[in-house]
CSV table of C-alpha atoms in Angstrom, one decimal:
chain,number,residue,atom,x,y,z
A,1,MET,CA,0.2,-0.2,0.2
A,2,MET,CA,3.0,2.4,0.9
A,3,ASP,CA,4.7,1.8,-2.4
A,4,ILE,CA,1.3,2.8,-4.3
A,5,LEU,CA,1.1,6.0,-1.8
A,6,ALA,CA,4.5,6.2,-3.3
A,7,ASN,CA,3.5,5.8,-6.2
A,8,LEU,CA,0.9,8.1,-6.3
A,9,GLY,CA,2.0,11.5,-5.0
A,10,GLY,CA,5.2,11.4,-8.1
A,11,GLY,CA,1.4,11.1,-10.5
A,12,PHE,CA,0.1,13.5,-9.0
A,13,GLY,CA,3.9,15.4,-9.3
A,14,ILE,CA,3.6,15.0,-13.3
A,15,MET,CA,0.1,16.3,-13.1
A,16,PHE,CA,1.3,19.0,-11.4
A,17,THR,CA,3.1,20.6,-14.1
A,18,PRO,CA,1.8,24.0,-16.3
A,19,MET,CA,1.3,21.5,-19.6
A,20,ALA,CA,0.4,18.7,-17.9
A,21,ILE,CA,-3.5,20.5,-16.8
A,22,LEU,CA,-3.6,22.5,-19.9
A,23,LEU,CA,-3.3,18.6,-22.4
A,24,CYS,CA,-5.9,17.6,-19.7
A,25,LEU,CA,-8.2,20.4,-19.7
A,26,LEU,CA,-7.7,20.2,-23.3
A,27,GLY,CA,-8.8,16.4,-23.5
A,28,VAL,CA,-11.6,16.8,-20.9
A,29,PHE,CA,-13.0,20.2,-23.2
A,30,ALA,CA,-12.8,18.2,-27.0
A,31,GLY,CA,-14.1,15.3,-24.8
A,32,VAL,CA,-17.9,16.5,-23.7
A,33,THR,CA,-17.4,18.4,-26.6
A,34,PHE,CA,-17.4,14.8,-29.4
A,35,GLY,CA,-19.3,13.7,-25.9
A,36,ALA,CA,-22.0,15.6,-27.1
A,37,ILE,CA,-22.9,15.7,-30.9
A,38,PRO,CA,-24.4,12.3,-31.7
A,39,GLY,CA,-22.8,9.4,-33.3
A,40,ILE,CA,-19.5,10.6,-31.5
A,41,SER,CA,-18.4,8.3,-29.7
A,42,PRO,CA,-16.1,7.8,-26.2
A,43,SER,CA,-13.5,5.5,-29.3
A,44,MET,CA,-13.4,8.2,-32.0
A,45,ALA,CA,-13.6,11.2,-29.5
A,46,VAL,CA,-9.7,9.9,-28.4
A,47,ALA,CA,-9.2,8.5,-32.5
A,48,LEU,CA,-9.9,12.2,-33.1
A,49,LEU,CA,-7.1,13.5,-30.0
A,50,LEU,CA,-4.8,10.6,-31.3
A,51,PRO,CA,-2.2,11.9,-34.1
A,52,MET,CA,-1.5,14.9,-30.5
A,53,THR,CA,0.5,12.6,-29.2
A,54,PHE,CA,2.5,11.2,-32.0
A,55,THR,CA,5.3,14.7,-30.0
A,56,LEU,CA,4.1,14.6,-26.3
A,57,GLU,CA,5.8,12.6,-24.2
A,58,PRO,CA,3.8,9.4,-23.4
A,59,VAL,CA,2.2,10.4,-20.3
A,60,LEU,CA,1.2,13.8,-21.9
A,61,GLY,CA,-0.2,12.3,-24.6
A,62,MET,CA,-1.9,9.7,-22.6
A,63,VAL,CA,-3.1,12.8,-20.3
A,64,LEU,CA,-4.7,14.5,-23.2
A,65,LEU,CA,-6.3,10.6,-24.1
A,66,LEU,CA,-7.8,10.4,-21.0
A,67,GLY,CA,-8.9,13.7,-20.5
A,68,ALA,CA,-10.9,12.5,-23.7
A,69,TYR,CA,-12.2,9.0,-22.7
A,70,LYS,CA,-13.7,10.7,-19.4
A,71,GLY,CA,-14.8,14.2,-21.1
A,72,ALA,CA,-17.0,11.6,-23.7
A,73,ASN,CA,-18.4,9.7,-21.0
A,74,TYR,CA,-20.4,12.3,-19.6
A,75,GLY,CA,-20.8,14.5,-22.7
A,76,GLY,CA,-23.4,12.4,-24.3
A,77,SER,CA,-25.6,13.0,-22.0
A,78,VAL,CA,-25.9,16.4,-22.4
A,79,SER,CA,-27.6,16.0,-25.5
A,80,ALA,CA,-29.5,13.0,-24.4
A,81,VAL,CA,-30.9,15.5,-21.3
A,82,LEU,CA,-31.9,17.9,-23.4
A,83,ILE,CA,-33.3,17.2,-26.6
A,84,ASN,CA,-33.6,13.2,-25.8
A,85,THR,CA,-30.8,12.4,-28.3
A,86,PRO,CA,-28.2,10.7,-26.7
A,87,GLY,CA,-24.7,11.4,-27.7
A,88,THR,CA,-22.9,7.8,-27.1
A,89,PRO,CA,-24.7,4.6,-26.2
A,90,SER,CA,-24.8,4.5,-22.6
A,91,ALA,CA,-25.8,7.3,-22.2
A,92,ALA,CA,-29.2,6.0,-23.7
A,93,VAL,CA,-30.5,4.6,-20.3
A,94,THR,CA,-29.0,8.3,-19.4
A,95,ALA,CA,-31.5,9.3,-21.2
A,96,PHE,CA,-34.5,7.2,-20.4
A,97,ASP,CA,-35.2,10.0,-16.9
A,98,GLY,CA,-33.1,12.4,-17.6
A,99,TYR,CA,-35.4,13.6,-20.6
A,100,PRO,CA,-38.8,13.5,-19.1
A,101,MET,CA,-37.0,15.1,-16.5
A,102,THR,CA,-36.9,18.0,-18.4
A,103,LYS,CA,-40.2,17.7,-20.0
A,104,ASN,CA,-41.3,18.3,-16.6
A,105,GLY,CA,-39.2,22.0,-15.8
A,106,ARG,CA,-36.6,19.9,-13.8
A,107,VAL,CA,-34.0,20.5,-16.1
A,108,GLY,CA,-31.4,21.6,-13.4
A,109,GLU,CA,-32.5,18.8,-12.0
A,110,ALA,CA,-31.3,16.2,-14.3
A,111,MET,CA,-28.2,18.4,-15.1
A,112,GLY,CA,-26.4,18.3,-12.0
A,113,ILE,CA,-27.2,15.1,-10.4
A,114,SER,CA,-25.7,13.3,-14.5
A,115,LEU,CA,-23.3,15.7,-13.9
A,116,TYR,CA,-22.6,14.8,-10.7
A,117,ALA,CA,-23.0,11.3,-10.5
A,118,SER,CA,-21.1,10.9,-13.9
A,119,VAL,CA,-17.8,12.8,-11.6
A,120,PHE,CA,-18.0,10.8,-7.9
A,121,GLY,CA,-18.6,7.5,-10.1
A,122,GLY,CA,-15.2,7.9,-12.3
A,123,ILE,CA,-13.3,8.9,-8.5
A,124,ILE,CA,-15.2,5.1,-7.3
A,125,GLY,CA,-14.1,3.5,-10.9
A,126,THR,CA,-10.7,5.5,-10.3
A,127,VAL,CA,-9.8,4.1,-6.7
A,128,VAL,CA,-10.2,0.3,-7.6
A,129,LEU,CA,-8.6,0.8,-10.5
A,130,ILE,CA,-5.5,2.0,-7.9
A,131,ALA,CA,-6.0,-0.3,-6.3
A,132,PHE,CA,-6.8,-4.0,-7.3
A,133,ALA,CA,-5.9,-3.7,-10.9
A,134,GLN,CA,-3.2,-6.8,-11.2
A,135,PRO,CA,-5.5,-8.8,-9.0
A,136,LEU,CA,-8.9,-8.1,-10.9
A,137,ALA,CA,-7.8,-8.4,-14.3
A,138,ARG,CA,-6.5,-11.8,-13.2
A,139,VAL,CA,-9.9,-12.4,-11.4
A,140,ALA,CA,-11.0,-11.6,-15.2
A,141,LEU,CA,-9.1,-13.1,-17.4
A,142,GLN,CA,-10.2,-16.8,-15.5
A,143,PHE,CA,-13.7,-16.1,-16.8
A,144,TRP,CA,-15.2,-19.2,-19.4
A,145,PRO,CA,-17.6,-18.5,-22.2
A,146,SER,CA,-20.0,-20.0,-19.7
A,147,GLU,CA,-20.6,-16.7,-17.7
A,148,TYR,CA,-20.0,-14.7,-20.4
A,149,PHE,CA,-23.5,-15.4,-21.7
A,150,ALA,CA,-24.7,-15.8,-17.8
A,151,LEU,CA,-23.6,-11.9,-17.8
A,152,THR,CA,-25.1,-11.1,-20.8
A,153,ILE,CA,-29.1,-12.9,-19.9
A,154,LEU,CA,-28.1,-11.3,-16.4
A,155,GLY,CA,-28.1,-7.9,-18.4
A,156,LEU,CA,-30.9,-9.0,-20.0
A,157,THR,CA,-33.4,-9.5,-17.0
A,158,THR,CA,-33.2,-5.9,-17.1
A,159,VAL,CA,-36.2,-5.4,-19.4
A,160,ALA,CA,-38.5,-7.7,-16.4
A,161,THR,CA,-38.6,-4.2,-15.1
A,162,MET,CA,-38.3,-1.7,-18.5
A,163,GLY,CA,-41.6,-2.3,-19.0
A,164,GLY,CA,-43.4,-2.0,-16.1
A,165,LYS,CA,-46.9,-3.3,-16.9
A,166,ASN,CA,-46.1,-3.4,-20.0
A,167,TRP,CA,-44.1,-5.4,-19.8
A,168,GLN,CA,-45.8,-7.9,-22.4
A,169,LYS,CA,-44.4,-5.4,-25.5
A,170,ALA,CA,-41.2,-4.5,-23.8
A,171,LEU,CA,-40.8,-8.6,-23.8
A,172,VAL,CA,-41.3,-8.0,-28.3
A,173,ALA,CA,-38.7,-4.6,-28.4
A,174,VAL,CA,-35.8,-6.9,-27.0
A,175,VAL,CA,-36.9,-10.2,-28.8
A,176,PHE,CA,-37.1,-7.3,-32.0
A,177,GLY,CA,-33.2,-6.2,-30.4
A,178,LEU,CA,-32.1,-10.0,-30.7
A,179,LEU,CA,-32.8,-10.8,-33.6
A,180,LEU,CA,-31.3,-8.3,-35.3
A,181,ASN,CA,-28.3,-9.2,-34.7
A,182,THR,CA,-28.9,-11.5,-36.7
A,183,ILE,CA,-27.9,-9.8,-39.9
A,184,GLY,CA,-24.8,-9.9,-40.7
A,185,MET,CA,-21.4,-13.0,-40.2
A,186,ASP,CA,-22.0,-16.0,-39.6
A,187,PRO,CA,-19.7,-15.6,-35.7
A,188,ILE,CA,-17.8,-18.9,-35.9
A,189,ALA,CA,-18.9,-20.2,-39.2
A,190,GLY,CA,-18.1,-17.1,-42.1
A,191,THR,CA,-21.1,-16.9,-43.2
A,192,ARG,CA,-23.1,-15.0,-44.6
A,193,ARG,CA,-26.8,-14.9,-43.1
A,194,PHE,CA,-30.0,-12.1,-44.0
A,195,THR,CA,-27.6,-10.0,-46.2
A,196,PHE,CA,-29.6,-10.3,-49.2
A,197,GLY,CA,-27.6,-9.7,-50.6
A,198,ASP,CA,-25.8,-5.7,-49.9
A,199,MET,CA,-21.9,-6.3,-49.1
A,200,ARG,CA,-22.8,-3.0,-46.1
A,201,LEU,CA,-25.1,-6.0,-44.2
A,202,LEU,CA,-22.1,-8.2,-43.3
A,203,ASP,CA,-20.4,-6.1,-40.1
A,204,GLY,CA,-24.5,-5.9,-39.2
A,205,LEU,CA,-26.4,-2.2,-38.0
A,206,SER,CA,-25.0,0.3,-37.1
A,207,LEU,CA,-25.2,0.7,-32.9
A,208,ILE,CA,-24.4,4.5,-33.5
A,209,PRO,CA,-27.2,4.7,-35.9
A,210,ALA,CA,-29.3,3.0,-34.4
A,211,ILE,CA,-29.6,4.3,-31.6
A,212,ILE,CA,-30.0,8.3,-32.6
A,213,GLY,CA,-33.0,6.9,-35.0
A,214,LEU,CA,-34.8,5.6,-32.1
A,215,PHE,CA,-34.0,8.0,-29.4
A,216,ALA,CA,-34.1,11.3,-31.9
A,217,LEU,CA,-35.6,10.7,-34.4
A,218,GLY,CA,-38.1,8.2,-33.1
A,219,GLU,CA,-39.0,11.6,-30.9
A,220,LEU,CA,-38.5,14.2,-32.9
A,221,PHE,CA,-41.4,12.5,-35.5
A,222,TYR,CA,-44.2,11.7,-33.4
A,223,ASN,CA,-43.5,15.3,-32.2
A,224,ILE,CA,-44.0,16.6,-35.7
A,225,GLU,CA,-47.2,14.6,-35.9
A,226,HIS,CA,-48.6,15.9,-32.3
A,227,TYR,CA,-46.6,19.9,-33.3
A,228,SER,CA,-50.3,23.1,-33.5
A,229,LYS,CA,-48.7,25.8,-35.4
A,230,GLY,CA,-47.3,28.9,-33.1
A,231,GLU,CA,-46.3,25.9,-30.2
A,232,LYS,CA,-44.0,26.7,-28.8
A,233,PHE,CA,-41.4,25.1,-25.7
A,234,ASP,CA,-42.3,26.3,-22.3
A,235,LYS,CA,-40.0,28.2,-20.5
A,236,LEU,CA,-37.2,25.9,-18.7
A,237,ALA,CA,-36.3,27.6,-15.2
A,238,TYR,CA,-32.9,26.3,-15.2
A,239,LYS,CA,-31.0,25.8,-12.2
A,240,LEU,CA,-29.0,23.6,-10.4
A,241,PRO,CA,-29.7,21.8,-6.7
A,242,LYS,CA,-28.5,22.4,-3.8
A,243,VAL,CA,-25.5,20.3,-2.3
A,244,ARG,CA,-28.0,18.6,0.0
A,245,TYR,CA,-29.6,17.9,-3.0
A,246,TYR,CA,-27.8,16.0,-4.4
A,247,LEU,CA,-26.9,14.0,-0.7
A,248,THR,CA,-30.1,12.7,-1.4
A,249,VAL,CA,-28.5,10.3,-4.3
A,250,TRP,CA,-25.1,9.4,-3.1
A,251,LYS,CA,-26.3,5.4,-2.1
A,252,ASN,CA,-27.3,5.1,-6.2
A,253,ILE,CA,-23.7,6.6,-7.1
A,254,VAL,CA,-22.5,4.6,-5.0
A,255,ARG,CA,-23.4,1.5,-5.7
A,256,SER,CA,-23.7,1.9,-9.2
A,257,GLY,CA,-20.2,3.4,-8.8
A,258,VAL,CA,-18.3,0.2,-7.7
A,259,LEU,CA,-20.8,-2.2,-9.9
A,260,GLY,CA,-20.0,-0.1,-13.2
A,261,THR,CA,-16.5,-0.8,-12.1
A,262,ILE,CA,-16.9,-4.3,-11.6
A,263,ILE,CA,-18.8,-4.6,-14.8
A,264,GLY,CA,-16.2,-2.5,-17.2
A,265,ILE,CA,-13.3,-4.4,-15.6
A,266,PHE,CA,-15.0,-8.1,-18.4
A,267,PRO,CA,-13.7,-7.8,-22.1
A,268,GLY,CA,-16.7,-6.7,-24.1
A,269,ALA,CA,-19.0,-5.3,-21.3
A,270,GLY,CA,-18.2,-1.4,-21.7
A,271,GLY,CA,-20.1,1.6,-20.2
A,272,THR,CA,-23.6,0.3,-22.3
A,273,ILE,CA,-24.3,-2.6,-20.7
A,274,ALA,CA,-23.0,-1.0,-17.2
A,275,ALA,CA,-25.8,1.4,-17.4
A,276,PHE,CA,-28.4,-1.2,-17.9
A,277,ILE,CA,-27.7,-3.5,-15.1
A,278,SER,CA,-26.9,-0.5,-13.1
A,279,TYR,CA,-30.1,1.2,-14.0
A,280,ASP,CA,-32.8,-1.7,-13.2
A,281,VAL,CA,-30.9,-3.2,-9.7
A,282,GLU,CA,-31.6,0.7,-9.2
A,283,LYS,CA,-35.2,0.7,-9.5
A,284,ARG,CA,-35.2,-2.6,-8.1
A,285,CYS,CA,-33.8,-1.0,-4.8
A,286,SER,CA,-35.9,1.3,-5.5
A,287,LYS,CA,-38.2,3.2,-2.6
A,288,LYS,CA,-40.7,4.2,-5.4
A,289,PRO,CA,-39.8,2.1,-8.5
A,290,GLU,CA,-43.0,3.1,-10.5
A,291,GLU,CA,-41.2,6.5,-11.1
A,292,PHE,CA,-38.6,5.2,-12.8
A,293,GLY,CA,-38.7,6.2,-16.8
A,294,LYS,CA,-40.7,8.6,-15.7
A,295,GLY,CA,-37.9,10.7,-14.8
A,296,SER,CA,-36.6,9.3,-11.3
A,297,PRO,CA,-33.6,11.7,-10.1
A,298,GLU,CA,-31.9,7.9,-9.0
A,299,GLY,CA,-32.1,6.8,-12.1
A,300,VAL,CA,-30.2,9.5,-14.1
A,301,ALA,CA,-27.9,8.7,-11.3
A,302,ALA,CA,-28.0,5.1,-12.0
A,303,ALA,CA,-26.6,5.3,-15.5
A,304,GLU,CA,-24.2,8.6,-15.6
A,305,SER,CA,-23.2,6.8,-12.4
A,306,SER,CA,-22.5,3.2,-13.5
A,307,ASN,CA,-20.5,4.7,-17.2
A,308,SER,CA,-18.6,7.0,-15.7
A,309,ALA,CA,-17.3,4.6,-13.0
A,310,SER,CA,-17.0,1.5,-16.1
A,311,ALA,CA,-13.9,3.8,-17.7
A,312,GLY,CA,-11.7,3.2,-14.5
A,313,GLY,CA,-13.4,-0.7,-15.1
A,314,ALA,CA,-11.9,-1.1,-19.1
A,315,LEU,CA,-8.4,0.5,-18.3
A,316,VAL,CA,-7.8,-2.4,-15.6
A,317,PRO,CA,-7.2,-5.2,-18.5
A,318,LEU,CA,-5.2,-3.0,-20.3
A,319,LEU,CA,-2.8,-1.5,-18.0
A,320,ALA,CA,-2.4,-5.5,-16.1
A,321,LEU,CA,-2.7,-7.3,-18.4
A,322,GLY,CA,-2.4,-5.5,-21.7
A,323,ILE,CA,-5.8,-6.7,-23.3
A,324,PRO,CA,-8.3,-3.5,-23.9
A,325,GLY,CA,-11.4,-4.2,-22.6
A,326,SER,CA,-13.3,-1.4,-24.8
A,327,ALA,CA,-13.1,0.5,-28.1
A,328,THR,CA,-11.6,2.8,-26.4
A,329,ALA,CA,-9.4,1.3,-24.1
A,330,ALA,CA,-7.9,-0.4,-28.0
A,331,VAL,CA,-7.3,2.8,-29.5
A,332,LEU,CA,-4.8,3.7,-25.8
A,333,LEU,CA,-4.0,0.1,-26.5
A,334,GLY,CA,-2.5,1.8,-30.0
A,335,SER,CA,-0.9,4.6,-28.3
A,336,LEU,CA,1.1,2.9,-25.8
A,337,LEU,CA,2.1,0.9,-28.0
A,338,VAL,CA,3.4,3.5,-30.7
A,339,HIS,CA,5.8,5.0,-28.1
A,340,GLY,CA,6.9,1.2,-27.9
A,341,LEU,CA,5.3,0.6,-24.1
A,342,ASN,CA,4.0,-3.0,-23.4
A,343,PRO,CA,1.3,-3.2,-21.4
A,344,GLY,CA,1.0,-5.5,-18.9
A,345,PRO,CA,2.4,-6.4,-15.5
A,346,GLU,CA,6.5,-5.7,-16.3
A,347,MET,CA,5.1,-1.8,-16.7
A,348,PHE,CA,4.1,-0.8,-13.1
A,349,VAL,CA,7.3,-2.0,-12.1
A,350,GLU,CA,9.6,-0.1,-14.9
A,351,GLU,CA,7.2,2.2,-16.0
A,352,PRO,CA,5.9,3.5,-12.5
A,353,GLU,CA,5.9,7.0,-13.4
A,354,LEU,CA,3.4,6.6,-16.9
A,355,VAL,CA,1.1,4.3,-14.5
A,356,TYR,CA,0.5,6.2,-11.8
A,357,GLY,CA,1.3,9.9,-14.3
A,358,MET,CA,-2.2,8.7,-15.6
A,359,PHE,CA,-4.0,7.3,-12.3
A,360,ALA,CA,-3.8,11.4,-11.0
A,361,SER,CA,-4.8,12.6,-14.6
A,362,MET,CA,-7.9,10.3,-14.2
A,363,PHE,CA,-8.6,12.5,-11.0
A,364,MET,CA,-8.1,15.4,-12.4
A,365,ALA,CA,-9.9,14.6,-15.8
A,366,ASN,CA,-13.0,14.6,-13.1
A,367,ALA,CA,-12.3,17.8,-11.2
A,368,PHE,CA,-12.2,19.2,-14.8
A,369,ILE,CA,-15.7,17.9,-15.9
A,370,LEU,CA,-16.8,19.2,-12.4
A,371,LEU,CA,-15.3,23.0,-13.9
A,372,VAL,CA,-16.5,22.3,-17.0
A,373,GLY,CA,-19.6,20.8,-16.5
A,374,LEU,CA,-20.6,23.7,-13.8
A,375,VAL,CA,-19.3,26.8,-16.4
A,376,GLY,CA,-20.9,25.4,-19.6
A,377,ALA,CA,-24.3,23.7,-18.2
A,378,ASN,CA,-26.2,27.5,-18.3
A,379,LEU,CA,-25.4,27.8,-22.0
A,380,PHE,CA,-25.9,23.9,-22.7
A,381,VAL,CA,-29.7,24.6,-21.6
A,382,ARG,CA,-30.1,27.5,-24.0
A,383,VAL,CA,-30.6,25.0,-26.5
A,384,THR,CA,-34.6,24.4,-25.6
A,385,ASP,CA,-35.7,28.2,-25.8
A,386,LEU,CA,-35.2,27.5,-29.4
A,387,LYS,CA,-38.4,27.4,-30.9
A,388,LYS,CA,-39.6,24.2,-32.4
A,389,THR,CA,-39.6,25.8,-36.0
A,390,LEU,CA,-35.3,26.1,-35.4
A,391,LEU,CA,-35.0,22.7,-32.7
A,392,TYR,CA,-36.4,20.1,-35.0
A,393,PRO,CA,-34.6,20.3,-38.1
A,394,LEU,CA,-31.5,21.3,-36.0
A,395,ILE,CA,-32.0,17.6,-34.0
A,396,PHE,CA,-32.8,16.1,-37.6
A,397,THR,CA,-29.5,17.9,-39.2
A,398,PHE,CA,-27.3,16.5,-36.1
A,399,ALA,CA,-28.9,13.2,-35.7
A,400,ILE,CA,-28.3,12.8,-39.8
A,401,VAL,CA,-24.3,14.6,-38.9
A,402,GLY,CA,-23.8,12.4,-36.5
A,403,SER,CA,-24.8,9.2,-38.2
A,404,TYR,CA,-22.6,9.7,-41.1
A,405,ALA,CA,-19.8,10.1,-38.8
A,406,VAL,CA,-19.8,7.3,-38.0
A,407,THR,CA,-18.8,5.6,-41.1
A,408,SER,CA,-18.5,8.2,-44.0
A,409,SER,CA,-20.9,6.7,-45.8
A,410,MET,CA,-25.2,6.7,-46.0
A,411,TYR,CA,-25.7,3.8,-45.7
A,412,SER,CA,-25.0,5.1,-41.4
A,413,VAL,CA,-27.1,7.7,-42.5
A,414,VAL,CA,-30.4,5.3,-43.9
A,415,VAL,CA,-29.9,2.9,-40.7
A,416,CYS,CA,-30.4,6.2,-39.1
A,417,VAL,CA,-34.1,7.1,-40.5
A,418,VAL,CA,-34.7,4.2,-41.0
A,419,PHE,CA,-35.0,3.6,-36.9
A,420,GLY,CA,-36.2,7.0,-36.9
A,421,VAL,CA,-39.4,5.3,-37.9
A,422,ILE,CA,-39.0,2.0,-36.1
A,423,GLY,CA,-38.6,4.5,-33.0
A,424,TRP,CA,-41.9,6.6,-33.9
A,425,ILE,CA,-44.1,4.0,-34.3
A,426,PHE,CA,-42.6,2.4,-31.4
A,427,ARG,CA,-44.1,6.2,-29.1
A,428,ARG,CA,-47.5,5.6,-30.8
A,429,TYR,CA,-48.8,2.2,-30.1
A,430,ASP,CA,-46.3,2.5,-26.5
A,431,TYR,CA,-44.2,-0.2,-27.3
A,432,PRO,CA,-40.4,0.8,-25.5
A,433,PRO,CA,-37.7,1.7,-27.6
A,434,ALA,CA,-34.6,1.1,-24.8
A,435,PRO,CA,-35.1,-3.1,-24.4
A,436,VAL,CA,-34.1,-2.8,-28.5
A,437,VAL,CA,-31.3,-1.3,-27.5
A,438,LEU,CA,-30.9,-3.6,-24.9
A,439,GLY,CA,-31.1,-6.9,-27.3
A,440,ILE,CA,-28.7,-5.0,-29.7
A,441,VAL,CA,-25.8,-4.8,-27.2
A,442,LEU,CA,-26.0,-7.4,-26.0
A,443,GLY,CA,-27.4,-10.1,-28.9
A,444,SER,CA,-24.5,-10.4,-30.2
A,445,LEU,CA,-22.0,-11.3,-26.6
A,446,ALA,CA,-24.9,-13.6,-26.5
A,447,GLU,CA,-24.9,-15.7,-29.2
A,448,LEU,CA,-21.1,-15.9,-29.5
A,449,SER,CA,-20.5,-16.7,-25.3
A,450,PHE,CA,-23.1,-19.2,-25.8
A,451,ARG,CA,-21.8,-20.8,-29.0
A,452,GLN,CA,-18.2,-21.4,-27.6
A,453,ALA,CA,-19.7,-22.4,-24.0
A,454,LEU,CA,-21.3,-24.9,-26.1
A,455,ILE,CA,-17.6,-26.3,-28.4
A,456,ILE,CA,-15.3,-25.7,-24.9
A,457,GLY,CA,-17.8,-27.4,-22.8
A,458,GLY,CA,-21.1,-28.9,-23.9
A,459,VAL,CA,-23.9,-28.2,-21.9
A,460,GLU,CA,-22.1,-28.8,-18.7
A,461,SER,CA,-20.5,-25.6,-18.7
A,462,PHE,CA,-23.5,-24.1,-17.7
A,463,TYR,CA,-24.0,-25.7,-14.4
A,464,LYS,CA,-20.8,-27.3,-13.6
A,465,ARG,CA,-19.5,-23.9,-12.9
A,466,PRO,CA,-20.2,-22.2,-9.6
A,467,LEU,CA,-20.2,-18.6,-11.7
A,468,THR,CA,-21.5,-19.6,-14.5
A,469,LEU,CA,-24.7,-21.1,-12.8
A,470,ILE,CA,-25.2,-18.7,-9.8
A,471,MET,CA,-24.8,-15.8,-12.3
A,472,LEU,CA,-28.7,-17.3,-13.7
A,473,ALA,CA,-29.6,-18.6,-11.0
A,474,ILE,CA,-30.1,-14.7,-10.4
A,475,ALA,CA,-31.0,-13.9,-13.5
A,476,VAL,CA,-33.9,-16.4,-13.4
A,477,ALA,CA,-35.1,-15.2,-9.8
A,478,ALA,CA,-35.2,-11.2,-11.7
A,479,VAL,CA,-36.9,-12.6,-13.4
A,480,ALA,CA,-39.2,-13.6,-11.2
A,481,ALA,CA,-39.1,-12.4,-8.5
A,482,PRO,CA,-41.7,-9.4,-9.7
A,483,ILE,CA,-44.9,-12.0,-10.8
A,484,VAL,CA,-43.7,-13.8,-8.1
A,485,LYS,CA,-45.0,-10.1,-6.3
A,486,LYS,CA,-47.4,-9.7,-8.7
A,487,ARG,CA,-49.6,-12.9,-7.9
A,488,MET,CA,-49.0,-12.6,-4.6
A,489,GLU,CA,-50.3,-8.9,-4.5
A,490,GLU,CA,-53.5,-10.4,-6.7
A,491,LYS,CA,-53.8,-12.7,-3.7
A,492,LYS,CA,-53.9,-10.5,-0.7
A,493,ALA,CA,-57.1,-9.1,-3.0
A,494,ALA,CA,-58.2,-10.9,-3.9
A,495,ASP,CA,-58.6,-12.5,0.2
A,496,SER,CA,-59.6,-9.5,1.2
A,497,ARG,CA,-63.2,-8.8,-0.6
A,498,PHE,CA,-64.1,-11.9,1.1
């Protein structure tokens, strides 16, 4: 422990230099800006800044990139809360309650909670990263495909709470999302599936354009359908709550931060899965679960805390073993390799200044996110003052440009528009769009893990490995609990009549 503290002190010594501070602030500002633009994911934001690091010292280059990584994770929540247009995939979960809060005139609360939850969730993830990087990475490597499959099933059980009383519609939506994952190349056999001869479908449907279409264009088309001439937005009174207000959600932030970090450690899981699972856990733990999806501060806190904390978790296998835990971590790995560095256990001994300089930069990045959020939030929220005749074309333009930026092709634009129509239909007939995203995110990992487990260990791998069995049992219990509770309430109500 003393060695860790000593090395961390050296890391902060590197950070408290004018160049390091400037680069960290620049990275955070660029990350928040990119993250707020639909279609620019954290990995894309980091990749755009990567060429700037080639002439910098390795530690300074990583300071810039980590600032952008952390900033983009928060930036996605800005557009999600204000205009229901998630800037990043994981911010889609923030939109579940953040946007309803904005429509209810509580935009200050929504923006404040998303900011503070992101900052403190990021701190939790960084603390876990510093203290347990190497042992946690070894645990994650012992996961078999059966454990990954059980984790995805556990994630899919969140659909039981997304639909509320309309759980049947939520089930239809998640199955639709899972079916969409059958489009493209078979992950094991390599054969084409449902591509209809179109080469652009070989890689499947693009996730980010699909999310933008479902949430942003779906809501936009629905609002246009019900638009009345001369209609204006209600003037939103923006004011951040006092500090004591955030104490009401501190438990949600801590729980979701820890859970998000743990999920982020597993390669391939990422912030989106962490946000979905944490959101579901908080809804089940809440005393007011009926408010989730309608403007619950707890929902916003859970989504943002877990999303931000997962960034620290994703760096655990990268730094300890040289295995990137997410798409953004893969870009960071590329930056280290460009400078002739090989991440792994030896780097903690041979390059302690670099490793602990990165850790220190993550603390500083969280501080700058708080600064940028507090200073810029009043400017961000002014977008809601625009007339609908101006705001609607802007949302449509951002959606189209953001989708095009993903692959630099009109294919992504078409995907966005098609999913916008699907989102509009879902909105009209009261089908929740969130389970579709859940199915798309988890579908490919679930299929690949399931088939790999069958190839490696057969059916036995699902009930002979204790951790797999435990997670599957929890998943079954998570689905069965609300059904049993409802039956018991119905029986109690029936008995009270007699």
